[in-house]
Amino acid sequence: MNRRKKHVLTASTAVAMTLLTVAGCGTSNATSGTQNNSGTSSSQTASSTIKIALQNDVSGFDPEKTASASTFKVTNNIFDTLVDVKPNGQLQPGLATKWHVSKNGLNWTFDLRKNVLFQNGKTLTAADVKYTFDRILNKQTGDPNISDFSEIKSISIVSPQTVKFTLSKPYAPFLASMALPWAAVIEQGTGTNLKNKPIGTGPYKLVKWVPQQSITLTKFSKSWDAKQAHIKTIKFVVVPNQSTRLMDLKTGIVDVSTVSPANASSVKSNAKLQLLSSPSNAVQIMAMNNKSKPLNNILVRQAIEYAVNKPAIIKAVDFGYGQEIGSHMPPNSPYYVNLNKTYPYNLHKAKQLLKKAGYANGLTLNMALPQPYPIHIKTGQIIAQELKQIGITVHTKVIPWSQWLKNVYLGRHYQLTVITHTGRLDPAQLLDRYEAGNKGNYFNFSDPKVTKDLKQAVSTTNQEMRKKLYQQVQTLLAKDAANVFIQTPDNLIGMNKHVSGWSTYPVDIYNLRGVRLSH
C-alpha cells in the first residue's frame, strides 16, 4: 500500500497558518512484498542505514503540539493516521479500513484495522482515536493546527473497532483532514510524554535523539505496515547550511537531501547521484491588494497580468524548475484547470489597458518582499523591471518575515507582494481564502459568485459537483485578475543512486515506507 505525505509551516508562523510557506515535498512509493513472521519482506530483508539531511531539528515528537515541517518529516514514520494519501493525492485506507458518511453529511463513521499494535505492544482501539482528537480539540493542549478540526462537535466510541465523528455542519474537507500528519493517532494516556518518548503504530520507532545533531529510528517489526519497512535504520542528520548539505550529499555523508534549483544541475551531472524533480503542491503568486488604489481597478490588474513574463521568471529564479499557472491551483491537483492562456505575455495589450484605465502616463506602486525568501525577493525584483516597460514604477522593499505577517498578511497594509502558498489535500484549503470575509483573504478580493461557489463546494460531498465548482472559481479568479498567479515550483530531492522507491506527496513529509537501499 502506498503511504502518505503531508504539509506544514514553521512554529513561529503558526499564528497565521492556514497560509503559506515555501515547503518541500518528499516521500516514498511503497512496493509489494510478502510478509514473513519477522515482519520483514520475504523478497528483501531490511537494509542497514539510510542517512537523510534535515534543514532544521525537530521540535520534539508530539504531532499535536507543533507546526514544524522537520518534525512531521520524522514523525510521519513513527505514527499513522486514520486515512492515508497516495502520491497523486487520492485518499486511501490507513488505520481505518473503511468509512461512511451520513446523508446529512454530519456523521462520519470509521472502522479500524484489526490487530494493530502500538510500539509498546498495546493494541489500537477506538478509545485511542477518541483520546487523540479530544486532546487535539482541547485548547489547553495548544495544538497550532486545531483549526483543521474545528468542525468536529463530538467523538464517540461505537465499538472497540468503530469510532464516530459528529460535525457541527457538513464539511467536505473533513476526510482529507484525517490524513494530515498532525491527525496522527496516539495511544490513550500517552500525551504527556510524547515530546521525548513517541509511541506510535508506524513501522519505525525512536531510538535516539541528539538535539541539533541527529534523530535515529529503527524498524518496528510488529507494525501492521512492517512489510513496507525495507530499511533497518533511519538516521536524520541536522544540517542547517544549504552548501554543507550539498557537499554531504556529494561525499556520501548523507544519502538524501533537498536541493536548490541553482544546485540541481551539479547533482544531475554527478554519476553517483540522482535528482528527483516533481511539482510541489504550492502556488507562487504576486498578491495584489484589490482595495488599494489603483489596484481596485480591474483594468490596472489585467494590465499587470499581461506585462508579467512568467516563463522568464521561472527560468531566471528557479532555473526552469517550475510550472506556469493561471490561477490559484497547482497543476498536479485533480481540481486544476489550465488557464495559462488567459493573460499571455503582451506588452502592447498591457499598455492599452493602462490607458483605458486612465493611466496613460503611468503610475507608481509599492511592493513588500519577505525576508529570508530569496525566491520571492528575486521574483519581485524581476516583476518590478518588467512593469517598468509599461510605465509602472514599482518601489520594492525587503522586510523581515515577522513584519510581513503583521503588516501584509494580518494588517493588509500593502499594494503588491510575492509569496508562496502551500496546499493541502483538499482544494478548499487553497481557495477558501478568496471568500469575502475570510481571515486569509489578505488581498481583499471580493466576488459574490466566487463566495457562493466556495460555500457550496465546502458543504457538498459530491465530488463531481465540487470539481465543477472549484474549476468555476479558478476561472473567475483568473478573469477578475485577483492576483498574478506565477508558478508551481518543483520539489527537488538529491539522492544517492543506491536509494530507490522514493516519492513525493501533496503534503510535506518524508515517508520511508517502501524506500529501499541497495549496495
Coordinates of C-alpha atoms in Angstrom, one line a residue:
M1 CA 0.0 0.0 0.0
N2 CA 1.4 3.4 -0.9
R3 CA 1.8 5.7 2.0
R4 CA 1.2 9.3 2.7
K5 CA 2.6 12.8 2.6
K6 CA 1.7 16.0 4.3
H7 CA 2.4 19.6 4.9
V8 CA 3.4 22.4 7.4
L9 CA 4.9 25.7 8.4
T10 CA 7.5 26.7 11.0
A11 CA 6.3 27.0 14.5
S12 CA 7.0 30.8 14.6
T13 CA 4.4 31.4 11.9
A14 CA 1.7 29.2 13.4
V15 CA -0.5 32.1 14.3
A16 CA -1.3 32.9 10.7
M17 CA -1.3 29.5 9.5
T18 CA -3.9 28.4 7.2
L19 CA -1.4 30.0 4.9
L20 CA 1.8 29.8 3.1
T21 CA 5.3 28.9 3.3
V22 CA 7.9 27.6 0.9
A23 CA 7.7 23.9 1.5
G24 CA 9.4 20.9 0.0
C25 CA 7.9 17.5 -0.6
G26 CA 9.4 14.2 -0.2
T27 CA 8.4 10.6 0.5
S28 CA 8.2 7.2 -0.8
N29 CA 6.4 4.8 -3.0
A30 CA 5.6 1.6 -1.3
T31 CA 6.5 -1.6 -3.0
S32 CA 4.9 -5.0 -2.8
G33 CA 6.3 -7.9 -0.8
T34 CA 5.0 -10.9 1.1
Q35 CA 5.2 -10.6 4.9
N36 CA 7.0 -13.3 6.9
N37 CA 6.9 -14.0 10.6
S38 CA 9.5 -11.4 11.4
G39 CA 7.5 -8.6 9.8
T40 CA 10.1 -8.0 7.0
S41 CA 9.6 -8.6 3.3
S42 CA 10.4 -12.1 2.2
S43 CA 11.6 -10.7 -1.1
Q44 CA 14.2 -8.5 0.6
T45 CA 15.3 -8.1 4.2
A46 CA 15.8 -4.7 5.7
S47 CA 18.9 -2.9 4.5
S48 CA 21.1 -1.3 7.2
T49 CA 21.0 2.5 7.4
I50 CA 19.8 5.4 5.3
K51 CA 21.0 9.0 6.2
I52 CA 18.7 11.9 5.5
A53 CA 19.7 15.6 5.8
L54 CA 17.2 17.9 7.6
Q55 CA 17.5 21.7 7.4
N56 CA 16.1 22.1 11.0
D57 CA 15.9 19.9 14.1
V58 CA 12.6 18.5 15.3
S59 CA 10.7 20.4 18.0
G60 CA 10.0 17.2 19.8
F61 CA 7.9 14.3 18.6
D62 CA 4.4 15.3 19.7
P63 CA 2.4 15.6 16.4
E64 CA -0.3 17.6 18.1
K65 CA 1.9 20.3 19.6
T66 CA 3.9 21.5 16.6
A67 CA 3.7 23.1 13.2
S68 CA 7.3 22.2 12.3
A69 CA 7.9 20.8 8.9
S70 CA 11.0 19.0 10.0
T71 CA 9.1 17.3 12.8
F72 CA 6.5 15.8 10.6
K73 CA 9.2 14.5 8.2
V74 CA 10.3 12.4 11.1
T75 CA 7.0 11.6 13.0
N76 CA 5.3 10.5 9.8
N77 CA 7.3 7.3 10.0
I78 CA 6.5 6.8 13.7
F79 CA 2.8 7.4 13.7
D80 CA -0.2 6.6 11.4
T81 CA -3.4 8.4 10.5
L82 CA -6.9 7.1 10.0
V83 CA -6.8 8.0 6.3
D84 CA -3.9 7.8 4.0
V85 CA -2.9 9.5 0.8
K86 CA -1.4 8.3 -2.4
P87 CA 1.3 10.3 -4.2
N88 CA -1.3 11.5 -6.7
G89 CA -3.4 13.0 -3.8
Q90 CA -6.1 10.3 -3.7
L91 CA -7.2 9.2 -0.3
Q92 CA -7.0 5.6 0.8
P93 CA -7.4 3.5 4.0
G94 CA -4.9 4.0 6.8
L95 CA -5.6 2.9 10.3
A96 CA -9.3 2.9 9.2
T97 CA -10.1 0.2 6.6
K98 CA -13.3 1.9 5.6
W99 CA -15.6 4.9 6.5
H100 CA -19.2 6.0 6.0
V101 CA -20.8 9.5 5.9
S102 CA -24.4 10.0 6.8
K103 CA -26.8 11.6 4.2
N104 CA -26.8 14.9 6.0
G105 CA -23.0 15.0 6.0
L106 CA -22.8 15.3 9.8
N107 CA -21.7 11.9 10.9
W108 CA -18.5 10.1 9.8
T109 CA -18.0 6.5 11.0
F110 CA -14.6 4.8 10.7
D111 CA -14.0 1.1 11.1
L112 CA -10.5 0.4 12.4
R113 CA -7.9 -2.0 11.2
K114 CA -7.7 -5.1 13.4
N115 CA -4.7 -6.2 15.5
V116 CA -2.8 -3.0 15.1
L117 CA -0.1 -2.7 17.8
F118 CA 1.5 0.4 19.3
Q119 CA 5.3 0.3 19.7
N120 CA 4.8 -0.7 23.4
G121 CA 2.8 -3.8 22.5
K122 CA -0.7 -2.4 23.3
T123 CA -3.5 -2.9 20.7
L124 CA -5.1 0.1 18.9
T125 CA -8.8 0.6 19.8
A126 CA -11.5 3.3 19.2
A127 CA -10.7 4.7 22.6
D128 CA -7.2 5.7 21.3
V129 CA -8.8 7.6 18.4
K130 CA -11.2 9.4 20.7
Y131 CA -8.4 10.3 23.1
T132 CA -6.3 11.7 20.2
F133 CA -9.0 14.0 18.9
D134 CA -10.3 15.0 22.3
R135 CA -6.8 16.1 23.0
I136 CA -6.4 18.0 19.7
L137 CA -9.7 19.9 20.4
N138 CA -8.7 20.7 24.0
K139 CA -7.4 24.3 23.8
Q140 CA -5.1 23.5 26.8
T141 CA -3.2 21.2 24.5
G142 CA -2.1 24.1 22.4
D143 CA -2.3 22.4 19.0
P144 CA -1.4 25.0 16.4
N145 CA -3.4 23.1 13.8
I146 CA -6.6 22.9 15.8
S147 CA -8.5 24.9 13.1
D148 CA -8.3 22.0 10.8
F149 CA -10.6 20.1 13.1
S150 CA -12.9 23.0 14.2
E151 CA -16.0 21.4 12.7
I152 CA -15.8 18.4 15.0
K153 CA -18.6 18.6 17.5
S154 CA -18.0 15.2 19.3
I155 CA -16.3 11.9 19.0
S156 CA -18.0 8.7 20.2
I157 CA -17.0 5.1 20.5
V158 CA -19.4 2.8 18.7
S159 CA -17.5 -0.4 19.4
P160 CA -13.8 -1.2 20.2
Q161 CA -13.1 -1.1 16.5
T162 CA -15.5 1.6 15.4
V163 CA -15.4 5.4 16.1
K164 CA -17.9 8.1 15.0
F165 CA -17.2 11.8 14.5
T166 CA -20.2 14.2 14.6
L167 CA -19.7 17.5 12.8
S168 CA -21.3 20.9 13.6
K169 CA -22.1 21.3 9.9
P170 CA -21.4 19.5 6.6
Y171 CA -17.7 19.9 5.8
A172 CA -16.4 18.2 2.7
P173 CA -12.6 18.6 3.6
F174 CA -13.1 16.7 6.8
L175 CA -11.9 13.4 5.4
A176 CA -8.8 14.9 3.9
S177 CA -8.0 16.4 7.3
M178 CA -7.9 12.9 8.7
A179 CA -4.8 12.3 6.5
L180 CA -2.8 15.2 7.7
P181 CA 0.3 14.4 9.8
W182 CA -1.0 16.4 12.8
A183 CA -4.0 14.0 12.8
A184 CA -1.7 11.1 13.9
V185 CA -3.4 8.7 16.2
I186 CA -1.7 8.3 19.6
E187 CA -2.2 5.8 22.4
Q188 CA -4.7 6.7 25.1
G189 CA -3.0 8.4 28.1
T190 CA 0.5 9.0 26.5
G191 CA 0.1 12.7 25.6
T192 CA 2.2 13.9 28.5
N193 CA 5.4 12.1 27.3
L194 CA 5.2 12.4 23.5
K195 CA 7.7 15.2 23.1
N196 CA 10.6 12.9 24.1
K197 CA 9.1 9.4 24.0
P198 CA 6.8 9.0 21.0
I199 CA 4.8 5.8 20.8
G200 CA 3.0 5.2 17.5
T201 CA 1.8 2.4 15.3
G202 CA 4.1 3.2 12.4
P203 CA 6.9 0.9 11.0
Y204 CA 9.7 2.9 12.7
K205 CA 10.3 3.8 16.3
L206 CA 12.6 6.3 18.0
V207 CA 15.9 5.0 19.3
K208 CA 17.9 8.2 20.0
W209 CA 17.6 12.0 19.6
V210 CA 20.7 14.2 20.0
P211 CA 19.2 17.7 19.8
Q212 CA 20.6 19.9 16.9
Q213 CA 22.5 16.8 15.6
S214 CA 20.6 13.7 14.7
I215 CA 17.5 11.5 15.2
T216 CA 17.7 7.8 14.8
L217 CA 14.8 5.5 14.1
T218 CA 14.8 1.7 13.9
K219 CA 12.3 -0.7 12.3
F220 CA 9.3 -1.8 14.4
S221 CA 8.9 -5.4 13.2
K222 CA 5.5 -5.8 14.7
S223 CA 3.9 -2.9 12.9
W224 CA 0.9 -3.7 10.8
D225 CA 2.8 -2.0 8.0
A226 CA 6.2 -3.6 8.7
K227 CA 6.5 -5.2 5.3
Q228 CA 6.9 -1.7 3.8
A229 CA 10.0 -1.1 6.0
H230 CA 12.8 -2.3 3.8
I231 CA 15.4 -0.3 5.7
K232 CA 16.5 -1.2 9.2
T233 CA 17.7 2.1 10.5
I234 CA 16.8 5.7 9.5
K235 CA 19.2 8.5 10.6
F236 CA 18.1 12.1 10.2
V237 CA 21.1 14.4 10.3
V238 CA 20.5 18.1 11.1
V239 CA 22.4 20.2 8.5
P240 CA 21.2 23.9 8.5
N241 CA 23.5 25.1 5.8
Q242 CA 22.5 24.5 2.2
S243 CA 26.1 24.3 0.9
T244 CA 27.0 21.9 3.6
R245 CA 24.0 19.7 2.8
L246 CA 25.1 19.6 -0.9
M247 CA 28.6 18.7 0.0
D248 CA 27.5 16.0 2.4
L249 CA 25.3 14.5 -0.4
K250 CA 28.2 14.5 -2.9
T251 CA 30.6 13.0 -0.5
G252 CA 28.2 10.3 0.8
I253 CA 27.8 11.6 4.3
V254 CA 24.1 11.7 3.7
D255 CA 22.1 9.7 1.2
V256 CA 19.1 12.1 0.7
S257 CA 18.8 15.9 0.8
T258 CA 16.7 18.7 -0.6
V259 CA 18.5 20.6 -3.4
S260 CA 18.1 24.2 -4.5
P261 CA 17.3 24.9 -8.2
A262 CA 20.8 26.5 -8.5
N263 CA 22.5 23.3 -7.5
A264 CA 20.2 20.9 -9.4
S265 CA 22.5 20.6 -12.4
S266 CA 25.5 19.7 -10.3
V267 CA 23.5 16.8 -8.7
K268 CA 22.1 15.7 -12.0
S269 CA 25.6 15.5 -13.6
N270 CA 27.1 13.6 -10.7
A271 CA 27.5 9.9 -11.6
K272 CA 26.8 8.8 -8.0
L273 CA 23.7 10.8 -7.5
Q274 CA 20.1 11.1 -8.9
L275 CA 17.8 14.1 -8.9
L276 CA 14.1 13.6 -8.2
S277 CA 12.1 16.6 -9.6
S278 CA 8.3 16.8 -9.2
P279 CA 5.7 19.6 -8.9
S280 CA 5.1 20.8 -5.4
N281 CA 1.6 21.3 -4.0
A282 CA 2.1 25.0 -3.9
V283 CA 1.5 28.2 -5.8
Q284 CA 3.7 31.2 -6.0
I285 CA 1.8 34.4 -6.6
M286 CA 2.2 38.2 -6.7
A287 CA -0.6 39.2 -4.5
M288 CA -2.4 42.5 -5.3
N289 CA -4.4 44.4 -2.7
N290 CA -7.7 44.7 -4.5
K291 CA -8.9 47.5 -2.3
S292 CA -5.8 49.7 -2.7
K293 CA -6.0 52.3 -5.4
P294 CA -5.2 51.9 -8.3
L295 CA -5.3 48.1 -7.9
N296 CA -9.1 48.3 -7.1
N297 CA -9.4 48.9 -10.9
I298 CA -9.6 45.6 -12.7
L299 CA -8.1 47.2 -15.9
V300 CA -5.0 48.0 -14.0
R301 CA -4.7 44.5 -12.6
Q302 CA -5.3 43.0 -16.0
A303 CA -2.6 45.3 -17.5
I304 CA -0.2 44.0 -14.9
E305 CA -1.1 40.4 -15.8
Y306 CA -0.2 40.9 -19.4
A307 CA 3.1 42.5 -18.5
V308 CA 4.5 39.7 -16.4
N309 CA 6.6 37.1 -18.3
K310 CA 6.1 34.0 -16.2
P311 CA 8.3 31.6 -18.2
A312 CA 11.1 34.1 -18.0
I313 CA 10.7 34.3 -14.2
I314 CA 10.7 30.6 -13.8
K315 CA 13.9 30.3 -15.8
A316 CA 15.7 33.2 -14.0
V317 CA 14.6 32.4 -10.5
D318 CA 14.2 28.6 -10.4
F319 CA 16.4 27.6 -13.4
G320 CA 13.3 26.3 -15.2
Y321 CA 12.2 24.0 -12.3
G322 CA 8.6 25.2 -12.1
Q323 CA 5.3 25.1 -13.9
E324 CA 3.4 28.1 -15.1
I325 CA -0.1 28.5 -13.6
G326 CA -3.1 30.7 -14.5
S327 CA -5.0 30.6 -11.2
H328 CA -4.6 29.6 -7.6
M329 CA -4.2 25.8 -8.0
P330 CA -1.2 23.6 -8.7
P331 CA -1.2 21.5 -11.9
N332 CA -0.9 18.2 -10.0
S333 CA -4.3 18.8 -8.4
P334 CA -7.3 16.8 -9.8
Y335 CA -9.3 20.1 -9.5
Y336 CA -6.8 22.0 -11.6
V337 CA -8.0 23.8 -14.8
N338 CA -5.4 25.2 -17.2
L339 CA -5.9 29.0 -17.5
N340 CA -2.4 29.9 -18.7
K341 CA -3.7 31.4 -21.9
T342 CA -5.9 33.9 -20.1
Y343 CA -3.2 36.5 -20.0
P344 CA -0.4 35.7 -22.4
Y345 CA 2.7 38.0 -22.2
N346 CA 1.7 41.0 -24.3
L347 CA 3.2 44.5 -23.5
H348 CA 1.1 46.2 -26.2
K349 CA -2.2 44.9 -24.7
A350 CA -0.9 45.9 -21.2
K351 CA -0.3 49.5 -22.3
Q352 CA -3.7 49.7 -23.9
L353 CA -5.4 48.6 -20.7
L354 CA -3.5 51.1 -18.6
K355 CA -4.5 53.8 -21.0
K356 CA -8.1 52.7 -20.8
A357 CA -7.9 52.7 -17.0
G358 CA -6.8 56.4 -17.1
Y359 CA -3.1 55.8 -16.6
A360 CA -1.6 56.6 -20.0
N361 CA 1.3 58.4 -18.3
G362 CA 2.0 55.5 -15.9
L363 CA 1.7 55.0 -12.2
T364 CA 3.6 54.1 -9.1
L365 CA 3.2 51.1 -6.8
N366 CA 4.9 49.7 -3.7
M367 CA 6.0 46.0 -3.3
A368 CA 6.8 44.4 0.1
L369 CA 9.1 41.3 -0.2
P370 CA 9.6 38.9 2.7
Q371 CA 13.0 38.0 4.1
P372 CA 14.5 35.4 4.2
Y373 CA 12.9 34.1 1.0
P374 CA 15.3 34.8 -2.0
I375 CA 12.9 33.1 -4.4
H376 CA 10.2 35.8 -3.6
I377 CA 12.7 38.7 -3.4
K378 CA 14.2 37.9 -6.8
T379 CA 10.8 37.3 -8.4
G380 CA 9.6 40.6 -7.1
Q381 CA 12.6 42.4 -8.4
I382 CA 12.2 40.9 -11.9
I383 CA 8.5 41.8 -12.0
A384 CA 9.4 45.4 -11.0
Q385 CA 11.7 45.6 -14.0
E386 CA 9.0 44.1 -16.3
L387 CA 6.3 46.5 -15.2
K388 CA 8.7 49.5 -15.9
Q389 CA 8.2 48.6 -19.6
I390 CA 4.6 49.6 -19.5
G391 CA 5.1 52.7 -17.4
I392 CA 4.5 51.3 -13.9
T393 CA 7.2 52.2 -11.4
V394 CA 7.5 49.7 -8.5
H395 CA 9.3 50.5 -5.3
T396 CA 10.4 47.3 -3.7
K397 CA 11.2 46.9 0.0
V398 CA 12.5 43.8 1.7
I399 CA 11.1 43.3 5.1
P400 CA 11.5 40.7 7.9
W401 CA 9.1 37.8 7.9
S402 CA 7.6 38.8 11.2
Q403 CA 6.9 42.3 9.8
W404 CA 5.5 40.7 6.6
L405 CA 3.0 38.7 8.7
K406 CA 2.0 41.7 10.8
N407 CA 1.7 44.4 8.1
V408 CA 0.9 42.5 4.9
Y409 CA -0.9 39.3 5.9
L410 CA -2.7 40.4 9.0
G411 CA -2.7 44.2 8.6
R412 CA -3.2 44.2 4.8
H413 CA -1.2 47.4 4.6
Y414 CA 0.4 46.9 1.2
Q415 CA -0.1 47.1 -2.6
L416 CA 2.0 44.2 -4.0
T417 CA 3.9 41.3 -2.5
V418 CA 5.3 37.9 -3.6
I419 CA 4.7 34.8 -1.6
T420 CA 4.1 31.0 -2.0
H421 CA 1.0 29.3 -0.6
T422 CA 1.3 25.6 0.2
G423 CA -1.6 23.4 -0.5
R424 CA -3.0 20.6 1.5
L425 CA -5.1 17.6 0.5
D426 CA -8.3 19.4 -0.2
P427 CA -8.7 22.4 -2.6
A428 CA -10.8 24.3 0.0
Q429 CA -7.6 24.9 1.9
L430 CA -6.1 26.7 -1.1
L431 CA -9.2 28.6 -2.4
D432 CA -11.3 29.4 0.6
R433 CA -9.2 32.5 1.3
Y434 CA -10.9 34.1 -1.7
E435 CA -14.2 34.1 0.1
A436 CA -15.4 37.5 1.1
G437 CA -14.7 38.0 4.8
N438 CA -12.2 35.1 5.1
K439 CA -9.4 35.9 7.5
G440 CA -6.9 34.6 5.0
N441 CA -8.2 36.9 2.2
Y442 CA -5.3 39.4 2.7
F443 CA -5.7 40.5 -0.9
N444 CA -9.2 41.9 -0.2
F445 CA -10.7 40.1 -3.1
S446 CA -14.5 40.1 -3.4
D447 CA -16.7 38.4 -5.9
P448 CA -20.3 37.3 -4.9
K449 CA -20.2 34.4 -7.3
V450 CA -16.8 33.1 -6.0
T451 CA -18.1 33.3 -2.4
K452 CA -21.3 31.5 -3.3
D453 CA -19.4 28.7 -5.2
L454 CA -16.8 28.3 -2.4
K455 CA -19.5 27.9 0.3
Q456 CA -21.4 25.3 -1.8
A457 CA -18.2 23.4 -2.6
V458 CA -17.2 23.1 1.1
S459 CA -20.6 21.7 2.1
T460 CA -21.2 19.1 -0.5
T461 CA -19.6 15.6 -0.6
N462 CA -20.5 15.1 -4.3
Q463 CA -17.0 15.1 -5.8
E464 CA -18.1 15.9 -9.4
M465 CA -20.0 18.9 -8.1
R466 CA -17.1 20.0 -6.1
K467 CA -14.8 19.7 -9.1
K468 CA -17.1 21.8 -11.2
L469 CA -17.5 24.5 -8.5
Y470 CA -13.7 24.8 -7.9
Q471 CA -13.0 25.0 -11.6
Q472 CA -15.5 27.8 -11.9
V473 CA -13.8 29.6 -9.0
Q474 CA -10.4 29.3 -10.6
T475 CA -11.8 30.7 -13.9
L476 CA -13.4 33.6 -12.1
L477 CA -10.2 34.4 -10.2
A478 CA -8.2 34.5 -13.5
K479 CA -10.9 36.6 -15.3
D480 CA -11.0 39.1 -12.4
A481 CA -7.2 39.2 -12.2
A482 CA -7.4 38.6 -8.5
N483 CA -3.6 38.1 -8.3
V484 CA -0.8 37.3 -10.6
F485 CA -0.5 33.5 -10.5
I486 CA 3.1 32.8 -11.4
Q487 CA 4.1 29.2 -10.9
T488 CA 4.1 25.9 -9.0
P489 CA 7.8 25.4 -8.0
D490 CA 9.2 21.9 -8.3
N491 CA 10.4 19.9 -5.4
L492 CA 14.0 18.8 -5.9
I493 CA 15.4 15.9 -3.9
G494 CA 19.0 14.7 -4.4
M495 CA 19.7 11.1 -3.6
N496 CA 22.5 8.5 -3.8
K497 CA 21.8 6.1 -6.7
H498 CA 21.5 3.3 -4.2
V499 CA 18.2 4.8 -3.0
S500 CA 15.0 3.7 -4.7
G501 CA 11.3 3.8 -4.1
W502 CA 11.2 7.5 -3.0
S503 CA 8.2 9.5 -4.0
T504 CA 6.7 13.0 -3.2
Y505 CA 3.3 13.6 -1.9
P506 CA 0.9 16.6 -1.8
V507 CA 1.8 17.4 1.8
D508 CA 5.2 18.0 3.4
I509 CA 6.5 14.8 4.9
Y510 CA 9.2 12.2 4.4
N511 CA 7.8 8.7 4.0
L512 CA 10.3 5.8 4.2
R513 CA 7.6 3.2 3.7
G514 CA 8.6 1.4 0.5
V515 CA 12.0 3.0 0.2
R516 CA 14.9 0.6 -0.5
L517 CA 18.7 1.0 -0.1
S518 CA 20.8 -1.3 -2.3
H519 CA 24.6 -1.8 -2.1

